[in-house]
CSV table of C-alpha atoms and ligand atoms in Angstrom, one decimal:
chain,number,residue,atom,x,y,z
A,74,MET,CA,-25.0,22.7,37.9
A,75,SER,CA,-22.7,24.4,35.7
A,76,LYS,CA,-19.4,21.4,34.4
A,77,LYS,CA,-15.5,21.8,35.3
A,78,VAL,CA,-13.4,21.9,32.4
A,79,LEU,CA,-9.4,22.1,33.2
A,80,ILE,CA,-7.7,23.7,30.1
A,81,LEU,CA,-4.0,23.3,29.7
A,82,PRO,CA,-1.9,25.5,27.1
A,83,GLY,CA,1.1,23.8,27.8
A,84,ASP,CA,3.6,24.5,25.4
A,85,GLY,CA,4.8,25.8,22.0
A,86,ILE,CA,1.4,27.5,19.8
A,87,GLY,CA,0.0,25.5,22.9
A,88,PRO,CA,-0.9,28.7,24.3
A,89,GLU,CA,-2.4,30.1,21.1
A,90,ILE,CA,-4.3,28.1,19.7
A,91,THR,CA,-6.0,27.0,23.0
A,92,ALA,CA,-7.0,30.9,23.2
A,93,GLN,CA,-8.9,30.3,20.1
A,94,ALA,CA,-10.3,27.4,21.3
A,95,VAL,CA,-11.7,29.4,24.3
A,96,LYS,CA,-13.1,32.6,23.3
A,97,VAL,CA,-15.3,29.9,21.2
A,98,LEU,CA,-16.9,28.4,23.7
A,99,ASN,CA,-16.9,31.8,25.8
A,100,ARG,CA,-18.9,32.7,22.6
A,101,LEU,CA,-21.3,30.2,24.2
A,102,LYS,CA,-21.2,30.7,27.3
A,103,GLU,CA,-22.0,34.4,26.7
A,104,GLU,CA,-25.4,33.0,24.5
A,105,GLY,CA,-26.4,31.0,27.9
A,106,ALA,CA,-26.2,28.2,25.3
A,107,LEU,CA,-23.4,26.8,27.6
A,108,ASP,CA,-22.9,26.1,31.1
A,109,ILE,CA,-19.4,24.7,32.0
A,110,GLU,CA,-16.4,27.3,34.5
A,111,MET,CA,-13.0,27.4,33.3
A,112,GLN,CA,-10.0,27.2,34.6
A,113,GLU,CA,-6.1,27.0,33.4
A,114,GLY,CA,-3.0,25.3,35.0
A,115,LEU,CA,0.3,24.1,34.3
A,116,VAL,CA,1.4,21.4,32.9
A,117,GLY,CA,4.7,20.3,30.8
A,118,GLY,CA,7.8,22.6,30.4
A,119,ALA,CA,5.8,25.5,30.6
A,120,ALA,CA,5.1,23.2,34.5
A,121,TYR,CA,8.2,21.9,34.4
A,122,ASP,CA,9.6,25.8,34.5
A,123,GLU,CA,7.4,27.0,36.9
A,124,THR,CA,7.9,24.2,39.2
A,125,GLY,CA,10.2,22.0,38.5
A,126,SER,CA,7.8,19.4,37.3
A,127,PRO,CA,5.5,18.4,34.4
A,128,LEU,CA,2.8,17.5,36.1
A,129,PRO,CA,1.9,19.2,39.2
A,130,GLU,CA,0.2,17.3,41.8
A,131,GLU,CA,-2.1,20.7,41.8
A,132,THR,CA,-2.9,20.2,37.8
A,133,MET,CA,-3.3,16.3,38.8
A,134,ALA,CA,-5.9,17.5,41.2
A,135,ALA,CA,-7.3,20.1,39.2
A,136,ALA,CA,-8.0,17.2,36.4
A,137,ARG,CA,-9.1,15.0,38.8
A,138,GLU,CA,-12.1,17.0,39.4
A,139,ALA,CA,-12.3,18.0,35.8
A,140,ASP,CA,-15.7,16.6,33.4
A,141,ALA,CA,-13.0,17.2,30.6
A,142,ILE,CA,-10.1,18.3,29.8
A,143,LEU,CA,-8.5,21.1,26.8
A,144,LEU,CA,-4.7,20.7,26.1
A,145,GLY,CA,-2.7,23.0,23.6
A,146,ALA,CA,0.5,20.9,23.1
A,147,VAL,CA,3.8,20.2,25.1
A,148,GLY,CA,7.2,19.8,24.4
A,149,GLY,CA,9.9,22.0,22.6
A,150,PRO,CA,13.4,21.8,22.5
A,151,GLN,CA,14.7,23.1,25.3
A,152,TYR,CA,13.3,20.6,26.8
A,153,ASP,CA,15.0,17.7,25.2
A,154,SER,CA,18.2,17.6,27.8
A,155,LEU,CA,16.2,17.0,31.1
A,156,PRO,CA,15.8,13.3,32.7
A,157,ARG,CA,13.4,11.6,31.2
A,158,ASP,CA,11.0,12.1,34.2
A,159,LYS,CA,10.8,16.0,34.1
A,160,ARG,CA,10.3,16.4,30.7
A,161,PRO,CA,7.4,17.5,28.8
A,162,GLU,CA,5.8,14.5,27.4
A,163,LYS,CA,6.3,12.8,31.1
A,164,GLY,CA,3.3,15.7,31.6
A,165,LEU,CA,1.3,13.8,29.6
A,166,LEU,CA,1.8,10.6,29.4
A,167,GLY,CA,1.0,11.0,33.5
A,168,LEU,CA,-2.5,12.4,32.2
A,169,ARG,CA,-3.3,9.5,30.0
A,170,SER,CA,-2.3,7.0,32.7
A,171,GLY,CA,-3.1,8.9,35.7
A,172,LEU,CA,-6.9,9.3,34.5
A,173,GLU,CA,-7.1,5.8,33.0
A,174,LEU,CA,-7.8,8.1,29.4
A,175,PHE,CA,-7.1,4.3,27.4
A,176,ALA,CA,-9.6,5.0,24.3
A,177,ASN,CA,-7.8,7.9,21.9
A,178,LEU,CA,-10.3,8.4,18.9
A,179,ARG,CA,-8.5,10.8,16.2
A,180,PRO,CA,-10.5,11.5,13.7
A,181,ALA,CA,-9.4,12.2,10.3
A,182,MET,CA,-12.2,13.5,8.2
A,183,LEU,CA,-11.2,15.6,5.1
A,184,TYR,CA,-13.2,19.2,4.7
A,185,PRO,CA,-13.9,19.4,1.2
A,186,GLN,CA,-12.5,22.7,0.7
A,187,LEU,CA,-9.1,21.4,1.7
A,188,ALA,CA,-8.9,18.7,-0.9
A,189,HIS,CA,-6.2,20.6,-2.7
A,190,ALA,CA,-4.4,20.5,-0.1
A,191,SER,CA,-3.6,17.6,0.3
A,192,SER,CA,-0.1,15.9,-0.5
A,193,LEU,CA,-2.8,12.9,-2.3
A,194,LYS,CA,-4.6,13.0,-5.7
A,195,PRO,CA,-7.5,14.8,-4.7
A,196,GLU,CA,-9.5,11.8,-5.9
A,197,VAL,CA,-7.8,9.7,-3.2
A,198,VAL,CA,-8.8,11.6,-0.4
A,199,SER,CA,-12.6,13.2,-1.1
A,200,GLY,CA,-14.8,11.8,1.3
A,201,LEU,CA,-12.2,10.2,3.3
A,202,ASP,CA,-13.4,9.7,7.1
A,203,ILE,CA,-11.0,7.9,8.9
A,204,LEU,CA,-11.5,7.4,12.8
A,205,ILE,CA,-8.6,5.5,14.5
A,206,VAL,CA,-9.4,4.5,18.1
A,207,ARG,CA,-5.9,4.7,19.6
A,208,GLU,CA,-5.3,2.4,22.9
A,209,LEU,CA,-3.7,5.2,25.6
A,210,THR,CA,-2.1,4.1,28.7
A,211,GLY,CA,-0.5,0.5,27.9
A,212,GLY,CA,1.9,-1.1,25.1
A,213,ILE,CA,5.3,-0.1,24.8
A,214,TYR,CA,4.7,3.2,26.3
A,215,PHE,CA,4.6,2.3,29.6
A,216,GLY,CA,5.6,-1.7,29.5
A,217,GLN,CA,8.1,-2.9,31.6
A,218,PRO,CA,11.0,-3.0,33.0
A,219,ARG,CA,12.8,-0.2,30.3
A,220,GLY,CA,15.9,2.0,30.5
A,221,ILE,CA,19.9,2.1,29.5
A,222,ARG,CA,22.0,-0.3,30.9
A,223,THR,CA,25.6,-1.3,30.3
A,224,LEU,CA,26.3,-4.6,29.8
A,225,ASP,CA,29.3,-6.7,30.9
A,226,ASN,CA,31.4,-5.5,28.3
A,227,GLY,CA,30.8,-2.0,28.6
A,228,GLU,CA,28.2,-1.5,25.5
A,229,ARG,CA,25.1,0.5,26.8
A,230,GLU,CA,21.8,-1.2,25.6
A,231,GLY,CA,18.5,0.5,25.5
A,232,PHE,CA,15.6,-2.0,25.8
A,233,ASN,CA,11.9,-1.4,27.1
A,234,THR,CA,9.0,-3.6,26.8
A,235,TYR,CA,6.4,-3.9,24.6
A,236,VAL,CA,3.1,-5.8,26.8
A,237,TYR,CA,-0.5,-5.9,26.4
A,238,SER,CA,-3.1,-7.9,28.8
A,239,GLU,CA,-6.2,-9.6,27.2
A,240,SER,CA,-8.4,-7.4,29.6
A,241,GLU,CA,-6.5,-3.9,28.2
A,242,ILE,CA,-7.1,-4.9,24.4
A,243,ARG,CA,-10.8,-6.5,25.1
A,244,ARG,CA,-11.5,-2.9,26.5
A,245,ILE,CA,-10.3,-0.2,23.7
A,246,ALA,CA,-11.9,-3.2,21.3
A,247,HIS,CA,-14.8,-2.8,22.6
A,248,VAL,CA,-14.5,1.3,21.6
A,249,ALA,CA,-13.6,0.0,18.4
A,250,PHE,CA,-16.6,-2.2,17.7
A,251,GLN,CA,-18.8,0.7,19.6
A,252,ALA,CA,-17.9,3.0,17.0
A,253,ALA,CA,-17.8,1.5,14.0
A,254,GLN,CA,-21.9,0.1,14.8
A,255,LYS,CA,-22.7,4.4,14.7
A,256,ARG,CA,-20.2,4.5,11.4
A,257,ASN,CA,-19.9,2.6,8.2
A,258,ASN,CA,-19.9,-0.9,10.6
A,259,LYS,CA,-16.1,-1.7,9.5
A,260,VAL,CA,-12.9,-1.9,12.0
A,261,THR,CA,-10.1,-3.0,10.8
A,262,SER,CA,-7.8,-4.1,13.6
A,263,ILE,CA,-3.9,-3.3,13.1
A,264,ASP,CA,-1.2,-5.9,14.0
A,265,LYS,CA,2.0,-7.4,13.6
A,266,SER,CA,1.2,-10.7,14.5
A,267,ASN,CA,3.9,-12.4,11.8
A,268,VAL,CA,6.7,-10.9,14.0
A,269,LEU,CA,5.7,-9.8,17.3
A,270,GLU,CA,4.0,-12.5,19.6
A,271,VAL,CA,2.5,-9.6,21.7
A,272,THR,CA,-0.3,-8.5,18.9
A,273,GLU,CA,-0.7,-12.4,18.2
A,274,LEU,CA,-3.0,-12.4,21.6
A,275,TRP,CA,-4.5,-8.5,20.3
A,276,LYS,CA,-5.5,-9.8,16.9
A,277,GLU,CA,-6.8,-13.5,19.1
A,278,VAL,CA,-8.8,-11.3,21.2
A,279,VAL,CA,-9.7,-8.9,18.9
A,280,THR,CA,-11.6,-11.7,17.1
A,281,GLU,CA,-12.9,-13.3,20.7
A,282,VAL,CA,-14.3,-9.5,21.2
A,283,ALA,CA,-15.6,-9.0,17.4
A,284,LYS,CA,-17.8,-12.5,17.6
A,285,GLU,CA,-20.4,-9.7,20.5
A,286,TYR,CA,-20.4,-7.4,16.8
A,287,PRO,CA,-22.1,-10.0,14.1
A,288,ASP,CA,-23.2,-6.4,12.8
A,289,VAL,CA,-19.7,-5.2,12.5
A,290,GLU,CA,-16.8,-6.4,9.9
A,291,LEU,CA,-13.6,-7.0,11.1
A,292,GLU,CA,-10.5,-7.0,8.9
A,293,HIS,CA,-6.9,-7.7,10.4
A,294,MET,CA,-3.3,-6.4,8.9
A,295,LEU,CA,-0.8,-5.4,9.1
A,296,VAL,CA,0.8,-2.4,10.4
A,297,ASP,CA,3.9,-1.8,7.7
A,298,ASN,CA,0.5,-3.0,4.9
A,299,ALA,CA,-1.4,0.0,7.3
A,300,ALA,CA,1.1,2.5,6.5
A,301,MET,CA,1.0,1.8,2.7
A,302,GLN,CA,-3.2,1.3,2.8
A,303,LEU,CA,-3.5,4.3,3.8
A,304,VAL,CA,-1.5,6.7,1.2
A,305,ARG,CA,-2.5,4.4,-1.5
A,306,TRP,CA,-6.5,4.0,-1.7
A,307,PRO,CA,-7.3,5.2,2.5
A,308,LYS,CA,-11.0,5.1,1.5
A,309,GLN,CA,-11.0,1.1,2.8
A,310,PHE,CA,-10.3,2.3,6.2
A,311,ASP,CA,-13.5,2.5,8.8
A,312,VAL,CA,-12.6,2.3,12.2
A,313,MET,CA,-9.2,1.7,12.3
A,314,LEU,CA,-8.0,-0.4,15.8
A,315,THR,CA,-4.5,0.2,16.8
A,316,GLY,CA,-2.4,-0.8,20.2
A,317,ASN,CA,-0.4,2.8,21.4
A,318,MET,CA,2.9,3.0,18.6
A,319,PHE,CA,1.4,1.9,15.7
A,320,GLY,CA,-1.7,4.5,16.6
A,321,ASP,CA,1.0,7.5,17.3
A,322,ILE,CA,2.7,6.8,13.6
A,323,LEU,CA,-0.5,6.3,11.7
A,324,SER,CA,-2.4,9.0,12.7
A,325,ASP,CA,-0.1,11.2,12.3
A,326,GLU,CA,0.0,10.1,8.5
A,327,ALA,CA,-3.8,9.4,8.2
A,328,SER,CA,-3.9,13.7,9.5
A,329,MET,CA,-1.9,14.5,5.7
A,330,LEU,CA,-4.5,13.4,4.2
A,331,THR,CA,-7.1,15.8,5.3
A,332,GLY,CA,-4.2,18.3,3.8
A,333,SER,CA,-2.5,19.4,7.5
A,334,ILE,CA,-2.8,17.7,10.6
A,335,GLY,CA,-3.5,21.0,11.9
A,336,MET,CA,-7.3,19.8,11.0
A,337,LEU,CA,-6.7,17.3,14.0
A,338,PRO,CA,-8.6,16.9,17.0
A,339,SER,CA,-8.5,14.2,19.4
A,340,ALA,CA,-9.9,12.9,22.9
A,341,SER,CA,-8.4,10.7,25.0
A,342,LEU,CA,-11.1,8.9,27.2
A,343,ASN,CA,-11.6,6.7,30.2
A,344,SER,CA,-14.4,4.0,30.7
A,345,GLU,CA,-17.2,7.3,32.3
A,346,ASN,CA,-16.9,9.4,28.9
A,347,LYS,CA,-14.9,11.6,31.6
A,348,GLY,CA,-12.1,12.6,28.3
A,349,MET,CA,-9.1,15.2,28.0
A,350,TYR,CA,-9.2,16.9,24.5
A,351,GLU,CA,-6.4,17.5,22.5
A,352,PRO,CA,-5.1,18.7,18.8
A,353,SER,CA,-3.0,15.8,17.8
A,354,HIS,CA,-0.4,17.5,17.0
A,355,GLY,CA,2.7,18.3,18.5
A,356,SER,CA,3.6,22.1,20.0
A,357,ALA,CA,5.9,23.2,16.5
A,358,PRO,CA,7.9,25.1,18.8
A,359,ASP,CA,9.5,26.3,15.8
A,360,ILE,CA,6.3,28.6,15.0
A,361,ALA,CA,5.3,29.2,18.9
A,362,GLY,CA,4.3,33.1,19.2
A,363,GLN,CA,4.0,33.9,15.9
A,364,ASP,CA,0.6,33.5,15.6
A,365,ILE,CA,0.6,31.9,12.6
A,366,ALA,CA,-0.1,28.3,14.1
A,367,ASN,CA,-3.4,26.6,13.1
A,368,PRO,CA,-5.7,26.9,15.7
A,369,LEU,CA,-9.0,24.2,14.2
A,370,ALA,CA,-7.5,21.5,15.8
A,371,THR,CA,-7.9,22.5,19.0
A,372,ILE,CA,-11.3,24.3,18.1
A,373,LEU,CA,-12.5,21.1,16.7
A,374,SER,CA,-10.8,19.3,19.8
A,375,ALA,CA,-13.5,21.4,22.1
A,376,ALA,CA,-16.5,20.4,20.1
A,377,MET,CA,-15.4,16.7,20.8
A,378,MET,CA,-15.3,17.4,24.5
A,379,LEU,CA,-19.3,19.1,24.0
A,380,ARG,CA,-19.4,15.8,22.3
A,381,TYR,CA,-18.4,13.6,24.6
A,382,SER,CA,-18.1,14.5,28.1
A,383,LEU,CA,-19.9,17.9,28.1
A,384,GLY,CA,-23.4,16.2,26.8
A,385,ALA,CA,-23.6,18.7,24.2
A,386,PRO,CA,-23.7,17.6,20.8
A,387,GLU,CA,-25.8,20.4,19.4
A,388,LEU,CA,-23.8,22.6,20.4
A,389,ALA,CA,-20.7,20.2,19.1
A,390,ASP,CA,-22.6,20.7,15.4
A,391,ARG,CA,-22.7,24.4,15.6
A,392,ILE,CA,-18.9,24.9,15.7
A,393,GLU,CA,-18.0,22.1,13.1
A,394,GLN,CA,-20.5,24.0,11.2
A,395,ALA,CA,-18.2,27.3,11.9
A,396,VAL,CA,-14.9,25.9,11.0
A,397,SER,CA,-16.9,23.8,7.6
A,398,LYS,CA,-17.8,28.0,7.1
A,399,VAL,CA,-15.7,29.3,8.0
A,400,LEU,CA,-13.8,27.3,5.3
A,401,ASP,CA,-16.1,27.6,2.5
A,402,GLN,CA,-15.1,31.7,3.4
A,403,GLY,CA,-12.1,30.8,1.5
A,404,LEU,CA,-10.3,31.7,4.9
A,405,ARG,CA,-6.6,29.7,5.7
A,406,THR,CA,-3.7,29.7,8.1
A,407,ALA,CA,-0.2,29.2,6.3
A,408,ASP,CA,-0.2,25.4,6.8
A,409,ILE,CA,-3.8,24.8,4.5
A,410,TRP,CA,-3.1,28.0,2.5
A,411,THR,CA,-3.1,27.1,-1.3
A,412,GLU,CA,-3.8,29.6,-4.2
A,413,GLY,CA,-6.3,31.8,-4.4
A,414,THR,CA,-7.7,31.1,-1.1
A,415,GLU,CA,-7.0,33.8,1.8
A,416,LYS,CA,-4.0,33.4,4.8
A,417,VAL,CA,-4.8,34.7,7.9
A,418,SER,CA,-3.5,34.6,11.4
A,419,CYS,CA,-4.3,32.5,14.0
A,420,SER,CA,-6.3,34.8,15.9
A,421,ALA,CA,-8.4,36.2,13.2
A,422,MET,CA,-8.8,32.3,12.3
A,423,GLY,CA,-10.7,31.7,16.1
A,424,ASP,CA,-12.4,35.2,15.3
A,425,ALA,CA,-14.0,33.9,12.1
A,426,VAL,CA,-14.3,30.4,14.3
A,427,VAL,CA,-16.7,33.1,16.3
A,428,ALA,CA,-18.3,35.1,14.2
A,429,ALA,CA,-19.4,31.5,11.9
A,430,LEU,CA,-20.8,30.3,15.4
B,769,LIG,C1,0.8,12.3,20.5
B,769,LIG,C2,2.0,12.4,20.3
B,769,LIG,C3,2.5,12.4,22.1
B,769,LIG,C4,2.6,10.5,22.2
B,769,LIG,C5,3.6,12.8,22.5
B,769,LIG,C6,3.8,13.9,22.5
B,769,LIG,C7,4.0,11.9,24.1
B,769,LIG,O1,3.0,12.4,19.8
B,769,LIG,O2,-0.3,12.5,21.4
B,769,LIG,O3,0.4,11.0,19.3
B,769,LIG,O4,3.9,9.9,21.6
B,769,LIG,O5,1.5,10.0,21.9
B,770,LIG,MG1,1.9,11.1,18.1
């Protein structure tokens, strides 16, 4: 039976980059290599404009039905003054929490062809292959109470709650250790245990879980040090295990080691490996509609979708090899362009990947 894939282009560059990934998937379908049915839905600002909600019930229902979801990006300056529950980001966060996609996998891998596009020296980043395992449905992003209140003295005060239960920590820790077993057997767990109790518990629980994985080396690192180590000597890392907010920040940092945030795919999985796949970058409203965005992170996200949710790892390999091939051919979108390579548009990059399949 064919699998159902929900495509959610979203805002900004979302529609143009997802269109390239759809081209790649369609090519595999035409070949008979892939049996999927794709359906499009609304999310984020695009959904708000049409329906008044960033996550319409129809989208949520389609997301529940789907075997996997491919999302572009959400957000834009025109929505910044909306009440928080109408903002595009709420659509994304609602999908993550509504589907219990608690495990966010963000690989930061350097394609050797792009060593010179990184802002770090080639010898510091060459061979780089890090996996950030970020908890995605808890922590300060979702903790209650939260809000902005007015104190007795008339001053306003903003507040959020940074909270993790043992079970939330345990289940994401298992994901990290199991991922490390398939890689280089090392987990670096990120905390701020010198200041925050919640991450003191994080550290304790991760240490307990580690006992079930004697073949994996566990190291603990404070988040400020981790931010520094990522630009000092990133190759010391294999799997980085983080809470929601630390992972948000560190994954943007890690992505730049690879030359551009435009290269970084991601998977967000629930306990049954149902997943939502999206580039780690945002909606880039400043370049939206110009056909200059880098579609590779989205195309690589589609590859992750084939590997983790659609049971087609060999097709995932093919897409990844096709991406490597177009880089070998010297094709670059503006964000990864360097002297001596050929600058191509978003859609031309998508066509090149299809041709290289
Ligand atoms: C990300 C994004 C989101 C996040 C935003 C758009 C809500 O930055 O996926 O990293 O903070 O998780
Ligand atoms: Mg982010």
